mmCIF file of C-alpha atoms in Angstrom:
data_model
loop_
_atom_site.group_PDB
_atom_site.id
_atom_site.type_symbol
_atom_site.label_atom_id
_atom_site.label_comp_id
_atom_site.label_asym_id
_atom_site.label_seq_id
_atom_site.Cartn_x
_atom_site.Cartn_y
_atom_site.Cartn_z
ATOM 1 C CA LEU A 622 -7.768 -39.018 27.654
ATOM 2 C CA GLY A 623 -7.440 -42.682 28.509
ATOM 3 C CA GLY A 624 -3.933 -41.869 29.700
ATOM 4 C CA LEU A 625 -5.290 -39.176 32.008
ATOM 5 C CA PHE A 626 -7.869 -41.599 33.401
ATOM 6 C CA ALA A 627 -5.232 -44.307 33.921
ATOM 7 C CA SER A 628 -2.904 -41.774 35.557
ATOM 8 C CA LEU A 629 -5.635 -40.662 37.932
ATOM 9 C CA ARG A 630 -6.323 -44.273 38.857
ATOM 10 C CA ARG A 631 -2.583 -44.872 39.519
ATOM 11 C CA VAL A 632 -2.435 -41.786 41.738
ATOM 12 C CA ASP A 633 -5.627 -42.959 43.425
ATOM 13 C CA ARG A 634 -4.071 -46.318 44.356
ATOM 14 C CA ARG A 635 -0.689 -44.856 45.284
ATOM 15 C CA ILE A 636 -1.884 -42.201 47.721
ATOM 16 C CA GLY A 637 -5.088 -43.908 48.786
ATOM 17 C CA VAL A 638 -7.376 -40.997 47.943
ATOM 18 C CA ILE A 639 -10.381 -41.229 45.653
ATOM 19 C CA LEU A 640 -9.965 -38.284 43.313
ATOM 20 C CA PRO A 641 -13.167 -38.282 41.250
ATOM 21 C CA ARG A 642 -16.588 -38.099 42.826
ATOM 22 C CA THR A 643 -18.995 -41.053 42.752
ATOM 23 C CA ARG A 644 -22.122 -40.865 40.599
ATOM 24 C CA LEU A 645 -24.792 -43.116 39.158
ATOM 25 C CA THR A 646 -24.837 -43.774 35.445
ATOM 26 C CA GLY A 647 -27.021 -45.779 33.208
ATOM 27 C CA SER A 648 -29.258 -43.364 31.359
ATOM 28 C CA PRO A 649 -29.654 -44.385 27.706
ATOM 29 C CA ALA A 650 -27.452 -41.529 26.548
ATOM 30 C CA ARG A 651 -24.521 -42.690 28.695
ATOM 31 C CA CYS A 652 -24.830 -46.489 28.376
ATOM 32 C CA HIS A 653 -22.785 -48.533 25.969
ATOM 33 C CA ARG A 654 -25.548 -51.158 25.800
ATOM 34 C CA PRO A 655 -29.283 -50.538 25.554
ATOM 35 C CA GLY A 656 -31.029 -51.738 28.684
ATOM 36 C CA ALA A 657 -27.822 -51.819 30.748
ATOM 37 C CA LYS A 658 -28.396 -51.772 34.492
ATOM 38 C CA ARG A 659 -27.502 -48.750 36.561
ATOM 39 C CA ARG A 660 -24.166 -49.189 38.276
ATOM 40 C CA ARG A 661 -22.039 -47.107 40.581
ATOM 41 C CA ILE A 662 -18.786 -45.921 39.012
ATOM 42 C CA LEU A 663 -16.196 -43.245 39.637
ATOM 43 C CA ALA A 664 -16.462 -40.475 37.090
ATOM 44 C CA ILE A 665 -13.975 -37.715 36.436
ATOM 45 C CA LYS A 666 -15.927 -34.476 36.106
ATOM 46 C CA VAL A 667 -14.284 -32.459 33.387
ATOM 47 C CA ALA A 668 -14.679 -29.097 31.666
ATOM 48 C CA VAL A 669 -13.640 -28.695 28.028
ATOM 49 C CA ILE A 670 -11.986 -25.349 27.339
ATOM 50 C CA GLY A 671 -11.849 -24.268 23.687
ATOM 51 C CA LEU A 672 -14.371 -25.479 21.136
ATOM 52 C CA GLY A 673 -12.370 -25.256 17.930
ATOM 53 C CA LYS A 674 -11.373 -28.292 15.846
ATOM 54 C CA MET A 675 -9.392 -30.065 18.583
ATOM 55 C CA GLY A 676 -11.701 -28.955 21.386
ATOM 56 C CA LEU A 677 -14.711 -30.424 19.599
ATOM 57 C CA SER A 678 -12.742 -33.611 18.968
ATOM 58 C CA HIS A 679 -11.837 -33.924 22.657
ATOM 59 C CA LEU A 680 -15.416 -33.092 23.635
ATOM 60 C CA ALA A 681 -16.799 -35.868 21.415
ATOM 61 C CA ILE A 682 -14.309 -38.396 22.795
ATOM 62 C CA VAL A 683 -14.682 -37.525 26.469
ATOM 63 C CA ASN A 684 -18.472 -37.319 26.176
ATOM 64 C CA ALA A 685 -18.538 -40.903 24.870
ATOM 65 C CA LEU A 686 -16.481 -42.330 27.748
ATOM 66 C CA ALA A 687 -18.337 -43.670 30.773
ATOM 67 C CA ASP A 688 -15.433 -42.746 33.084
ATOM 68 C CA PHE A 689 -15.878 -39.036 32.371
ATOM 69 C CA GLU A 690 -18.731 -36.589 32.823
ATOM 70 C CA VAL A 691 -18.560 -33.271 30.981
ATOM 71 C CA THR A 692 -19.831 -30.719 33.463
ATOM 72 C CA ALA A 693 -19.040 -27.538 31.499
ATOM 73 C CA ILE A 694 -17.799 -26.244 28.165
ATOM 74 C CA CYS A 695 -16.096 -22.906 27.600
ATOM 75 C CA ASP A 696 -15.141 -20.873 24.548
ATOM 76 C CA SER A 697 -14.714 -17.198 23.711
ATOM 77 C CA ALA A 698 -17.166 -17.653 20.813
ATOM 78 C CA ALA A 699 -20.484 -17.501 22.641
ATOM 79 C CA LEU A 700 -22.460 -18.648 19.606
ATOM 80 C CA VAL A 701 -20.591 -21.966 19.426
ATOM 81 C CA GLY A 702 -20.938 -22.562 23.155
ATOM 82 C CA GLN A 703 -24.623 -21.666 23.206
ATOM 83 C CA VAL A 704 -25.429 -23.979 20.276
ATOM 84 C CA ILE A 705 -23.641 -26.888 21.963
ATOM 85 C CA GLU A 706 -25.363 -26.040 25.236
ATOM 86 C CA LYS A 707 -28.788 -26.036 23.559
ATOM 87 C CA TYR A 708 -28.426 -29.178 21.458
ATOM 88 C CA GLY A 709 -25.817 -31.074 23.443
ATOM 89 C CA LYS A 710 -27.390 -30.376 26.821
ATOM 90 C CA LEU A 711 -24.048 -29.253 28.260
ATOM 91 C CA ARG A 712 -23.500 -26.202 30.476
ATOM 92 C CA TYR A 713 -21.804 -23.350 28.581
ATOM 93 C CA VAL A 714 -19.675 -20.927 30.591
ATOM 94 C CA GLY A 715 -18.301 -17.903 28.751
ATOM 95 C CA LYS A 716 -15.276 -17.118 30.926
ATOM 96 C CA TYR A 717 -12.458 -19.465 31.907
ATOM 97 C CA GLU A 718 -12.257 -17.926 35.383
ATOM 98 C CA ASP A 719 -15.929 -18.797 35.922
ATOM 99 C CA VAL A 720 -15.245 -22.410 34.921
ATOM 100 C CA LEU A 721 -12.458 -22.606 37.479
ATOM 101 C CA ALA A 722 -14.853 -21.342 40.142
ATOM 102 C CA LEU A 723 -17.294 -24.219 39.544
ATOM 103 C CA PRO A 724 -17.389 -26.583 42.526
ATOM 104 C CA ASP A 725 -18.145 -29.714 40.480
ATOM 105 C CA ILE A 726 -15.062 -30.242 38.310
ATOM 106 C CA ASP A 727 -12.041 -32.477 38.804
ATOM 107 C CA ALA A 728 -10.135 -31.730 35.602
ATOM 108 C CA VAL A 729 -9.971 -29.490 32.548
ATOM 109 C CA ILE A 730 -9.184 -30.259 28.938
ATOM 110 C CA ILE A 731 -7.488 -27.222 27.405
ATOM 111 C CA ALA A 732 -7.705 -26.961 23.612
ATOM 112 C CA THR A 733 -7.110 -23.274 23.053
ATOM 113 C CA PRO A 734 -4.448 -21.361 21.080
ATOM 114 C CA THR A 735 -0.952 -22.192 22.315
ATOM 115 C CA THR A 736 -0.278 -18.684 23.647
ATOM 116 C CA SER A 737 -2.988 -19.183 26.273
ATOM 117 C CA HIS A 738 -1.864 -22.627 27.473
ATOM 118 C CA ALA A 739 0.650 -21.595 30.153
ATOM 119 C CA PRO A 740 -1.586 -19.172 32.073
ATOM 120 C CA MET A 741 -4.622 -21.473 31.790
ATOM 121 C CA VAL A 742 -2.739 -24.557 32.960
ATOM 122 C CA ARG A 743 -1.166 -22.572 35.810
ATOM 123 C CA GLN A 744 -4.594 -21.327 36.972
ATOM 124 C CA ALA A 745 -6.113 -24.821 36.795
ATOM 125 C CA LEU A 746 -3.266 -26.366 38.779
ATOM 126 C CA ALA A 747 -3.468 -23.562 41.358
ATOM 127 C CA ARG A 748 -7.187 -24.378 41.728
ATOM 128 C CA GLY A 749 -6.277 -28.061 42.332
ATOM 129 C CA LEU A 750 -7.539 -29.420 39.001
ATOM 130 C CA HIS A 751 -5.964 -32.110 36.847
ATOM 131 C CA VAL A 752 -5.102 -30.926 33.325
ATOM 132 C CA PHE A 753 -5.078 -32.443 29.849
ATOM 133 C CA CYS A 754 -3.624 -29.834 27.485
ATOM 134 C CA GLU A 755 -3.435 -29.955 23.720
ATOM 135 C CA LYS A 756 0.099 -29.797 22.333
ATOM 136 C CA PRO A 757 2.353 -27.940 22.637
ATOM 137 C CA LEU A 758 2.086 -27.347 26.362
ATOM 138 C CA THR A 759 3.849 -23.967 26.246
ATOM 139 C CA LEU A 760 6.045 -21.886 23.984
ATOM 140 C CA THR A 761 9.204 -22.450 26.060
ATOM 141 C CA SER A 762 10.732 -25.440 27.784
ATOM 142 C CA ALA A 763 11.300 -23.336 30.927
ATOM 143 C CA GLU A 764 7.556 -22.639 31.229
ATOM 144 C CA SER A 765 6.745 -26.303 30.639
ATOM 145 C CA GLU A 766 9.198 -27.380 33.333
ATOM 146 C CA GLU A 767 7.711 -24.824 35.745
ATOM 147 C CA LEU A 768 4.187 -26.159 35.139
ATOM 148 C CA SER A 769 5.396 -29.742 35.516
ATOM 149 C CA ALA A 770 6.988 -28.884 38.855
ATOM 150 C CA LEU A 771 3.801 -27.124 39.974
ATOM 151 C CA ALA A 772 1.689 -30.162 39.089
ATOM 152 C CA GLN A 773 4.068 -32.507 40.920
ATOM 153 C CA SER A 774 4.179 -30.277 43.996
ATOM 154 C CA ARG A 775 0.377 -30.335 44.178
ATOM 155 C CA ASN A 776 0.163 -34.069 43.360
ATOM 156 C CA LEU A 777 -1.865 -33.347 40.214
ATOM 157 C CA ILE A 778 -1.820 -34.893 36.759
ATOM 158 C CA ALA A 779 -0.822 -32.557 33.924
ATOM 159 C CA GLN A 780 -0.753 -34.383 30.603
ATOM 160 C CA VAL A 781 -0.047 -33.123 27.099
ATOM 161 C CA GLY A 782 -2.058 -34.482 24.173
ATOM 162 C CA TYR A 783 0.669 -36.349 22.313
ATOM 163 C CA HIS A 784 -1.912 -38.809 21.031
ATOM 164 C CA ASN A 785 0.153 -40.094 18.074
ATOM 165 C CA ARG A 786 2.415 -41.764 20.607
ATOM 166 C CA PHE A 787 -0.329 -44.318 21.279
ATOM 167 C CA ILE A 788 -1.278 -45.084 17.662
ATOM 168 C CA GLY A 789 -0.062 -48.499 16.488
ATOM 169 C CA THR A 790 1.321 -47.221 13.181
ATOM 170 C CA PHE A 791 3.596 -44.736 14.933
ATOM 171 C CA ASN A 792 4.761 -47.403 17.392
ATOM 172 C CA GLU A 793 5.744 -49.646 14.470
ATOM 173 C CA VAL A 794 7.671 -46.817 12.797
ATOM 174 C CA LYS A 795 9.484 -46.143 16.082
ATOM 175 C CA LYS A 796 10.470 -49.824 16.323
ATOM 176 C CA LEU A 797 11.845 -49.700 12.778
ATOM 177 C CA VAL A 798 13.793 -46.509 13.469
ATOM 178 C CA ASP A 799 15.174 -47.900 16.740
ATOM 179 C CA SER A 800 16.371 -51.148 15.120
#
């Protein structure tokens, strides 16, 4: 997710457009320090799609980051979504198409079964949303290349969750293998 945020900031500087909307933060639930002053920051408004093991993991991470604001959650299991909505104070939307119709999102995190990745990513990109998708992106390299080209043509970020790439242990192993 940090990679998505950094990528959005790079795009922001390169094309001179502010992608996320501005909001005020500082409520106790969103502050890193008790008593922190309210400050104006850019927040990426994101919807988390899929609330299984990886979806819940991404939700916990993105919900803890000040640079992101979770504006909706979506899952085919209504019970899971409704419980998180009730206790997590997040908006649950039962259908992916309804999430895409929301006016207040900048990006989606897709953590659904692999067979649904390609159509979901394609719809999000067509709607003009940035995408972070759990691995693998698609079932074929041709589909992945098509989605990559679509994202580039629309000047959108489409990132796959290869998180092990950024873990120090794996970087050390790569150095050993490369030497």
